[in-house]
Amino acid sequence: MRVLRSLSTPGKYVALIAYLVFLAFPLLWLLSTALKTPPEIARIEPTIIPENPTLENFRVAFEQQPIARALLNTVVVAGTSALITVVLSIPAAYVMARYRSAVSRLTMLWVLLSQLFPFILVIIPLFLVLRNAGLYDTQLGLIIVYVVWSMPFALWMLRSYVSGIPVELEEAAAIDGAGKLRALREVVAPLLVPGVVAAAMFAFVSAWNEFLFALVLLRTPELQTISLTLVKFIGADGVARLGPLAAAALVATIPSLVFFAIIQRRLVGGLLGGAVKS
Amino acid sequence: MTSTRTPTVRPPAPEPIAAQPRRTFLGLNREALFLAVPALIPVVIFSLYPLLRGIYLGFTDARAGRDLEFSFTGLDNYATMLGDSYFWESFRIGLVWAFGVTILQFFASLGLALLLNQRIRMRWLARTLAIVPWAMPQVVIGIMWRLVYHPNAGILNSVLKDLGVIDSNVEWLTSLSLALPAVIVVGVWAGMPQTTVVLLAGLQSVRTELVEAAAVDGANAWQRFRAVTWPALRPVAFAMTTLDFIWNFNSFGLVYVLTQGGPGGATRLPLLFAYEEAFRYGNYAYAAALGNAMVIVMAVFVVLYLRRRLKEAD
Amino acid sequence: MKSIVRRATVVTAAMSTGLVLAACGAGDSSGTDDGPVQLTFQALAFQPESIEANKEIIEQWNADHPDIQVEYLQGDWASVQDQLVTAFEGGTAPDLVHYESSYLQDFADRGWLLDLTDMISDEMKDDIRDGAWDAVTFDDSVYAVPFLLDAQVIFANKALLDQAGIEVPAPDDPWTWDEFAEISRKLSDADTYGVAWTLKDPANRILNLALNFGGEFFTESDGASEVVFGDAEKEVLQRIHDQLYVDQSAAPEAIGMGGSDPLPGFFDGQYALLPKGIWFRQQIMDQAPEGFEWVTIPALKGESQTQAAAPQTVSIAAETEHPEEAMAFLEYLLNAENQATLAKGDWMIPASEGAAENEVLTETPDWPVAAASGAILEQAPFQTVRGYEEWKNKVANPAIEEFFANSLSMDDLGSKLVDEGNAILERYQR
C-alpha cells in the first residue's frame, strides 16, 4: 500500500535539516568539548574541531566517578519504571476511555492534580512517606516513585489515544465473530502501539533524567544514578570542569538515544488501512 | 425459548459499551474494576497522600525546624500572597513564559512531526536526532546553553557576527530585556521532542487511505491536512498542548540552572519563587500556598481552554 | 474471555501488590550493632586534588581508629541546599556536614545543628583565627568549625602590566581604591578594558567590599536589625559604577558574568585586571593557555582592607547518634596539618593559623598575598542578620544588578534596599 508521496521537494529536506541542526547541535558540542583540553575549552574563539584531541577527559571522568556503575543503575531504574508504568497504565487507560464512571472521573481528577501541583513542593512529604516505609536509600523506592509519578501522564496520553480509536472498530470486530478480548488484542492493541511507545519513552526519559528526588533519596555511592554523578563535576559559583563533564554527559545521553532509535520504528502507522470496510 | 436449528443467525449486536447495567461499583463492572484498580493502589500511598498533604500545608503556618508544631491558619497565607508584589511579578513572568513556550513549541513540533512522518532516507536517524534535547540531562542543558549565550566566547554571538547580523556582542542572558526571550528559546528547544513524539504517534492514527483519496480528488497538501489529518490529530494535540502549558508554567529546573531567576528577577518563574520560599527561607506553608494558587490558576485556564475546544469540536 | 481477563488482572494486581509489599518489607534491617561506630561525612569537594585530600585524611583516620569508621560522601554545591533541607527534615542527614557559614544561623535556629561550644578543645580554639570563630558563633553558641577562607583579590595579566609599566604591589603596600581606578584607566585602550567586574549575584561581594570604607548596611538595636544606606555604603557601589560608565575602564559585558565566564576574555587580553576570590587561582591555572603570565594583586585598601570572613565550615548534625565520636573525628579532620592540605586542595586560606605556616601552602603561587589576606578578615554585620538570605535574594541582588545595568539610580537603589528590606526583616523579628 502506497503511503504518502515521498519527500521529493528539496525544500522539505532543507527544513528538516534546519530543525535537526537546531535540536541536535549540542550533541556535537558535547563531543567536541569532551575531546578538548581545558585551555582549549576556555578559548575565546569557540572551535568545533579540537586542535589536540585527547581522551584524557574520558579517562578522568571514569576514574573519578563510578560512571559505568551509575549508568547501569540508571538503566535498571529507568527501564523498570517505564515497563511497570506502561503495563499498569494500559488497562486503566482503556477503562477510563471506554467506561464513563465515577472511578474514571476521580482518576482524571488525580491525573490533573498531580500534573498541576508543583512536584518540588511535594518532595518533602513524599520523602517522609518513603522514609517511613523503610525505602530510604533503595532503588526500589526510587522506582516506585517514578512509576507512580509517570502514570498520570501515561494514563492521560493512552486515554486520548484510545479515544481516538473509534468504538466502531471493536464493535465491527465483535460482529465479525471475534470475542471481546480478541477484539482488544487484534484491533485495538496494534493501533495503540504508537501511543504505548510514546508513553514508554516518556516514562523512561523522565526517570533517566530525574535528579532532585534521586538526590534526596539515595545516599550510598553504589546506588547513584547518572544525573547525580554528573553534578559532581560542578562546583560552587557555577564553575564546572567542562571537559570531564562533557565526557560524562555524552556517555549519559547515548543510552536514551539508542533506546529511542530502537523503539521509534514502532511509531509507524499503516496498520489501520483495511481494518474497517466501509 | 431454545432453538433447535443450527445457529446461522448472527449474534445480537453488542450493547453500547458506555451503558453498563447491573453489578457496578462506582460505575464499573467487575472486569473493568479488575483492569483499573491494580494501578491505583500504590498511587494512593505514594502520590495522592503526599499531594494532599502538600496542598494542606498551604493552609497552615508550617516552617522548617526540628520538631516544630504547626497549626491551621486558614486563608492567612493567601491574604499575604495577594499583597506580595514579588509574587505577582513572578506570576506575570510565568504567564509570558508559559504562553510563549507552549505556542511556539506546538507549531514547531507540528511541523517537525509532519516532516518525520514522511518517507525519507535515514528516517530513523532524523527521528533520533530530533530527541536529543530530551535525552540530555537538565544540568548539562543549562550549562551548555549558558555557554552558547556567553557574550564573548559563545557560538551564538560568534555565528551572528560572522553572518553580519550583529556587530557587537549581545548579552543574551544578562540583559534585562533579552533574558526572558532567550530563556524561552531554550524552553522551546527542550520541550520540542516530547511534543513531536506525541504528535508523531498521533499522526499514525490518521487513515492513510483517506489522505490518498483526498489527494486523488485533487486536494492540495493544506486541504488534505485540514480535512483528514487534523481531525484525527485533534484530541491528542489538545491533550498535549494542555499538558505542555501546565508543565511550562510549572517549569523550574531549566530556568533555574540557566539564570537562577535573574537578571534582576526578569526570569523568576512562579515555581522558582516557591522553591526559594521553601528551600531557602524554610517557609513551607507559604510555598505550598503558592503551589495551591498556581493549581487554581492553571485549572481555570485548562477548563476554559478545554471548554472552548470541545465547543469547537462540535 | 472472562477467565482471560481475570488472569490478566491477577497478573497486574500481583505486580502492583508485589510492589507495595516489597516496599513494606524492605525496612532497614537494624540488628544490634556491636561493631565499630559508623559515621558519615559529606564534603563538597569537587576538584580532584581536594577530593584526594579529603579521602586521604579519612583513610588515615580509619586506619588509626578501627572503632570509629568514617564514610565519605560527595555532595555538590549546586544542590546541597535542597538535599540538606530535605535530609534534616527527614532525619537522614549525615553526621558531619560540610557547608558554609552563611547558612549556619538558619540551620541552627531550626535545631538542626549540634551546639559545639563545650566540645571544642582549647588547642583547636587557639589554633583557629578569632575572625573565623566569630563567623560561626551565634548567640554565644558555636555551631561549626571553620576551615576554608576566601578573600577578594585581583588577578592581573602580567604582560599587560609590564607593557604599561605598572609594578605589582607588595602585600604590605596594597593599592588604594583611588590608585586602582587610576591604574584601570591607564590599562584601558582600544582592545582592552582595564578591569572586568563580574557582577552576577553581586550582593555578597558588594557588602563584603563595602567594609573597606566602613559600610555596614545593617545596624542592630534590641536584637532587631535594620537596613542602612549611607555614604559609607555607597562608596564601593559608586566607584564600580564610575568605572563602568564614567571612566569606561570596566567591561560592561562582564556585568552579568559569574564563575569562570570572564576567563576567555581574560586569557585573550581583553581584560587586564580581574577581581575575584583567592580560590579562583585554581581556575586560572587549570585553563590558562601556555605562556600566559599572571599575578595576584593584594586586596584593595579603602579606609582599611577589612573584608568579611565567610568561611566554609564543618558542622555536626543535631540528630547524630554519636556526638563525641563525631567531634573526635572533627578535631582530627580540621587540625593544623590537615587544614593545610585541605586549603591547598581548594586554593583557599586556612582558618587555622598553624596551617598557614605549613610549607604545603607556602609553596603555592603568590602565597604571600593569600596569607596577608587572611589577616584582614573579620566578621561583618550582615552575617548575623536574620532574614539576610531573603533580603539578598529578593531585594539586594536584583536591585544591585539593575543599578549596575544603569537602569536604577543610586537613590532608588537605596530606597529599595532600605524600605523593601526592612519590610522583610520585620517578619524575622519575632
PDB file of N, CA and C in Angstrom, chain B residues 196-231:
ATOM      1  N   THR B 196       6.813  16.574  19.807  1.00  0.00           N
ATOM      2  CA  THR B 196       6.954  15.966  18.491  1.00  0.00           C
ATOM      3  C   THR B 196       6.642  14.481  18.536  1.00  0.00           C
ATOM      4  N   VAL B 197       7.175  13.801  19.528  1.00  0.00           N
ATOM      5  CA  VAL B 197       6.944  12.362  19.629  1.00  0.00           C
ATOM      6  C   VAL B 197       5.449  12.072  19.784  1.00  0.00           C
ATOM      7  N   VAL B 198       4.797  12.852  20.629  1.00  0.00           N
ATOM      8  CA  VAL B 198       3.377  12.611  20.850  1.00  0.00           C
ATOM      9  C   VAL B 198       2.575  12.888  19.589  1.00  0.00           C
ATOM     10  N   LEU B 199       2.886  13.978  18.920  1.00  0.00           N
ATOM     11  CA  LEU B 199       2.160  14.286  17.688  1.00  0.00           C
ATOM     12  C   LEU B 199       2.456  13.250  16.612  1.00  0.00           C
ATOM     13  N   LEU B 200       3.685  12.806  16.571  1.00  0.00           N
ATOM     14  CA  LEU B 200       4.056  11.791  15.588  1.00  0.00           C
ATOM     15  C   LEU B 200       3.262  10.515  15.834  1.00  0.00           C
ATOM     16  N   ALA B 201       3.165  10.125  17.091  1.00  0.00           N
ATOM     17  CA  ALA B 201       2.362   8.945  17.397  1.00  0.00           C
ATOM     18  C   ALA B 201       0.918   9.184  17.006  1.00  0.00           C
ATOM     19  N   GLY B 202       0.444  10.388  17.242  1.00  0.00           N
ATOM     20  CA  GLY B 202      -0.936  10.694  16.889  1.00  0.00           C
ATOM     21  C   GLY B 202      -1.170  10.672  15.390  1.00  0.00           C
ATOM     22  N   LEU B 203      -0.168  11.080  14.624  1.00  0.00           N
ATOM     23  CA  LEU B 203      -0.315  11.081  13.180  1.00  0.00           C
ATOM     24  C   LEU B 203      -0.506   9.672  12.638  1.00  0.00           C
ATOM     25  N   GLN B 204      -0.079   8.676  13.440  1.00  0.00           N
ATOM     26  CA  GLN B 204      -0.207   7.307  12.960  1.00  0.00           C
ATOM     27  C   GLN B 204      -1.653   6.856  12.912  1.00  0.00           C
ATOM     28  N   SER B 205      -2.522   7.558  13.635  1.00  0.00           N
ATOM     29  CA  SER B 205      -3.910   7.117  13.624  1.00  0.00           C
ATOM     30  C   SER B 205      -4.687   7.768  12.484  1.00  0.00           C
ATOM     31  N   VAL B 206      -3.984   8.532  11.674  1.00  0.00           N
ATOM     32  CA  VAL B 206      -4.659   9.114  10.510  1.00  0.00           C
ATOM     33  C   VAL B 206      -4.825   8.041   9.442  1.00  0.00           C
ATOM     34  N   ARG B 207      -6.035   7.974   8.882  1.00  0.00           N
ATOM     35  CA  ARG B 207      -6.297   6.911   7.923  1.00  0.00           C
ATOM     36  C   ARG B 207      -5.656   7.266   6.585  1.00  0.00           C
ATOM     37  N   THR B 208      -4.627   6.545   6.271  1.00  0.00           N
ATOM     38  CA  THR B 208      -3.853   6.918   5.091  1.00  0.00           C
ATOM     39  C   THR B 208      -4.665   6.823   3.810  1.00  0.00           C
ATOM     40  N   GLU B 209      -5.577   5.878   3.792  1.00  0.00           N
ATOM     41  CA  GLU B 209      -6.314   5.759   2.512  1.00  0.00           C
ATOM     42  C   GLU B 209      -7.241   6.939   2.314  1.00  0.00           C
ATOM     43  N   LEU B 210      -7.640   7.570   3.442  1.00  0.00           N
ATOM     44  CA  LEU B 210      -8.456   8.769   3.290  1.00  0.00           C
ATOM     45  C   LEU B 210      -7.613   9.906   2.721  1.00  0.00           C
ATOM     46  N   VAL B 211      -6.374   9.968   3.190  1.00  0.00           N
ATOM     47  CA  VAL B 211      -5.491  11.014   2.672  1.00  0.00           C
ATOM     48  C   VAL B 211      -5.255  10.799   1.173  1.00  0.00           C
ATOM     49  N   GLU B 212      -5.018   9.557   0.834  1.00  0.00           N
ATOM     50  CA  GLU B 212      -4.805   9.238  -0.585  1.00  0.00           C
ATOM     51  C   GLU B 212      -6.028   9.607  -1.392  1.00  0.00           C
ATOM     52  N   ALA B 213      -7.189   9.242  -0.849  1.00  0.00           N
ATOM     53  CA  ALA B 213      -8.437   9.535  -1.571  1.00  0.00           C
ATOM     54  C   ALA B 213      -8.567  11.033  -1.796  1.00  0.00           C
ATOM     55  N   ALA B 214      -8.238  11.790  -0.754  1.00  0.00           N
ATOM     56  CA  ALA B 214      -8.334  13.245  -0.900  1.00  0.00           C
ATOM     57  C   ALA B 214      -7.364  13.743  -1.966  1.00  0.00           C
ATOM     58  N   ALA B 215      -6.173  13.152  -1.989  1.00  0.00           N
ATOM     59  CA  ALA B 215      -5.189  13.579  -2.989  1.00  0.00           C
ATOM     60  C   ALA B 215      -5.697  13.289  -4.392  1.00  0.00           C
ATOM     61  N   VAL B 216      -6.299  12.097  -4.525  1.00  0.00           N
ATOM     62  CA  VAL B 216      -6.857  11.729  -5.831  1.00  0.00           C
ATOM     63  C   VAL B 216      -7.952  12.702  -6.233  1.00  0.00           C
ATOM     64  N   ASP B 217      -8.719  13.150  -5.227  1.00  0.00           N
ATOM     65  CA  ASP B 217      -9.780  14.115  -5.507  1.00  0.00           C
ATOM     66  C   ASP B 217      -9.249  15.487  -5.864  1.00  0.00           C
ATOM     67  N   GLY B 218      -7.922  15.654  -5.767  1.00  0.00           N
ATOM     68  CA  GLY B 218      -7.347  16.926  -6.188  1.00  0.00           C
ATOM     69  C   GLY B 218      -7.062  17.892  -5.050  1.00  0.00           C
ATOM     70  N   ALA B 219      -7.173  17.420  -3.801  1.00  0.00           N
ATOM     71  CA  ALA B 219      -6.897  18.340  -2.695  1.00  0.00           C
ATOM     72  C   ALA B 219      -5.394  18.555  -2.576  1.00  0.00           C
ATOM     73  N   ASN B 220      -4.994  19.818  -2.262  1.00  0.00           N
ATOM     74  CA  ASN B 220      -3.561  20.050  -2.077  1.00  0.00           C
ATOM     75  C   ASN B 220      -3.183  19.717  -0.638  1.00  0.00           C
ATOM     76  N   ALA B 221      -1.906  19.913  -0.328  1.00  0.00           N
ATOM     77  CA  ALA B 221      -1.401  19.463   0.971  1.00  0.00           C
ATOM     78  C   ALA B 221      -2.161  20.106   2.125  1.00  0.00           C
ATOM     79  N   TRP B 222      -2.375  21.426   2.033  1.00  0.00           N
ATOM     80  CA  TRP B 222      -3.051  22.120   3.114  1.00  0.00           C
ATOM     81  C   TRP B 222      -4.467  21.602   3.293  1.00  0.00           C
ATOM     82  N   GLN B 223      -5.185  21.381   2.183  1.00  0.00           N
ATOM     83  CA  GLN B 223      -6.562  20.903   2.281  1.00  0.00           C
ATOM     84  C   GLN B 223      -6.607  19.486   2.835  1.00  0.00           C
ATOM     85  N   ARG B 224      -5.624  18.704   2.421  1.00  0.00           N
ATOM     86  CA  ARG B 224      -5.578  17.344   2.951  1.00  0.00           C
ATOM     87  C   ARG B 224      -5.392  17.389   4.449  1.00  0.00           C
ATOM     88  N   PHE B 225      -4.491  18.282   4.862  1.00  0.00           N
ATOM     89  CA  PHE B 225      -4.198  18.389   6.285  1.00  0.00           C
ATOM     90  C   PHE B 225      -5.457  18.775   7.049  1.00  0.00           C
ATOM     91  N   ARG B 226      -6.130  19.803   6.541  1.00  0.00           N
ATOM     92  CA  ARG B 226      -7.283  20.296   7.276  1.00  0.00           C
ATOM     93  C   ARG B 226      -8.417  19.297   7.323  1.00  0.00           C
ATOM     94  N   ALA B 227      -8.640  18.622   6.237  1.00  0.00           N
ATOM     95  CA  ALA B 227      -9.831  17.771   6.162  1.00  0.00           C
ATOM     96  C   ALA B 227      -9.611  16.405   6.795  1.00  0.00           C
ATOM     97  N   VAL B 228      -8.439  15.858   6.632  1.00  0.00           N
ATOM     98  CA  VAL B 228      -8.242  14.478   7.072  1.00  0.00           C
ATOM     99  C   VAL B 228      -7.311  14.382   8.277  1.00  0.00           C
ATOM    100  N   THR B 229      -6.132  14.977   8.147  1.00  0.00           N
ATOM    101  CA  THR B 229      -5.127  14.791   9.184  1.00  0.00           C
ATOM    102  C   THR B 229      -5.524  15.455  10.488  1.00  0.00           C
ATOM    103  N   TRP B 230      -5.855  16.718  10.406  1.00  0.00           N
ATOM    104  CA  TRP B 230      -6.096  17.464  11.623  1.00  0.00           C
ATOM    105  C   TRP B 230      -7.220  16.894  12.484  1.00  0.00           C
ATOM    106  N   PRO B 231      -8.367  16.518  11.915  1.00  0.00           N
ATOM    107  CA  PRO B 231      -9.429  15.978  12.776  1.00  0.00           C
ATOM    108  C   PRO B 231      -8.994  14.758  13.567  1.00  0.00           C
TER     109      PRO B 231
END
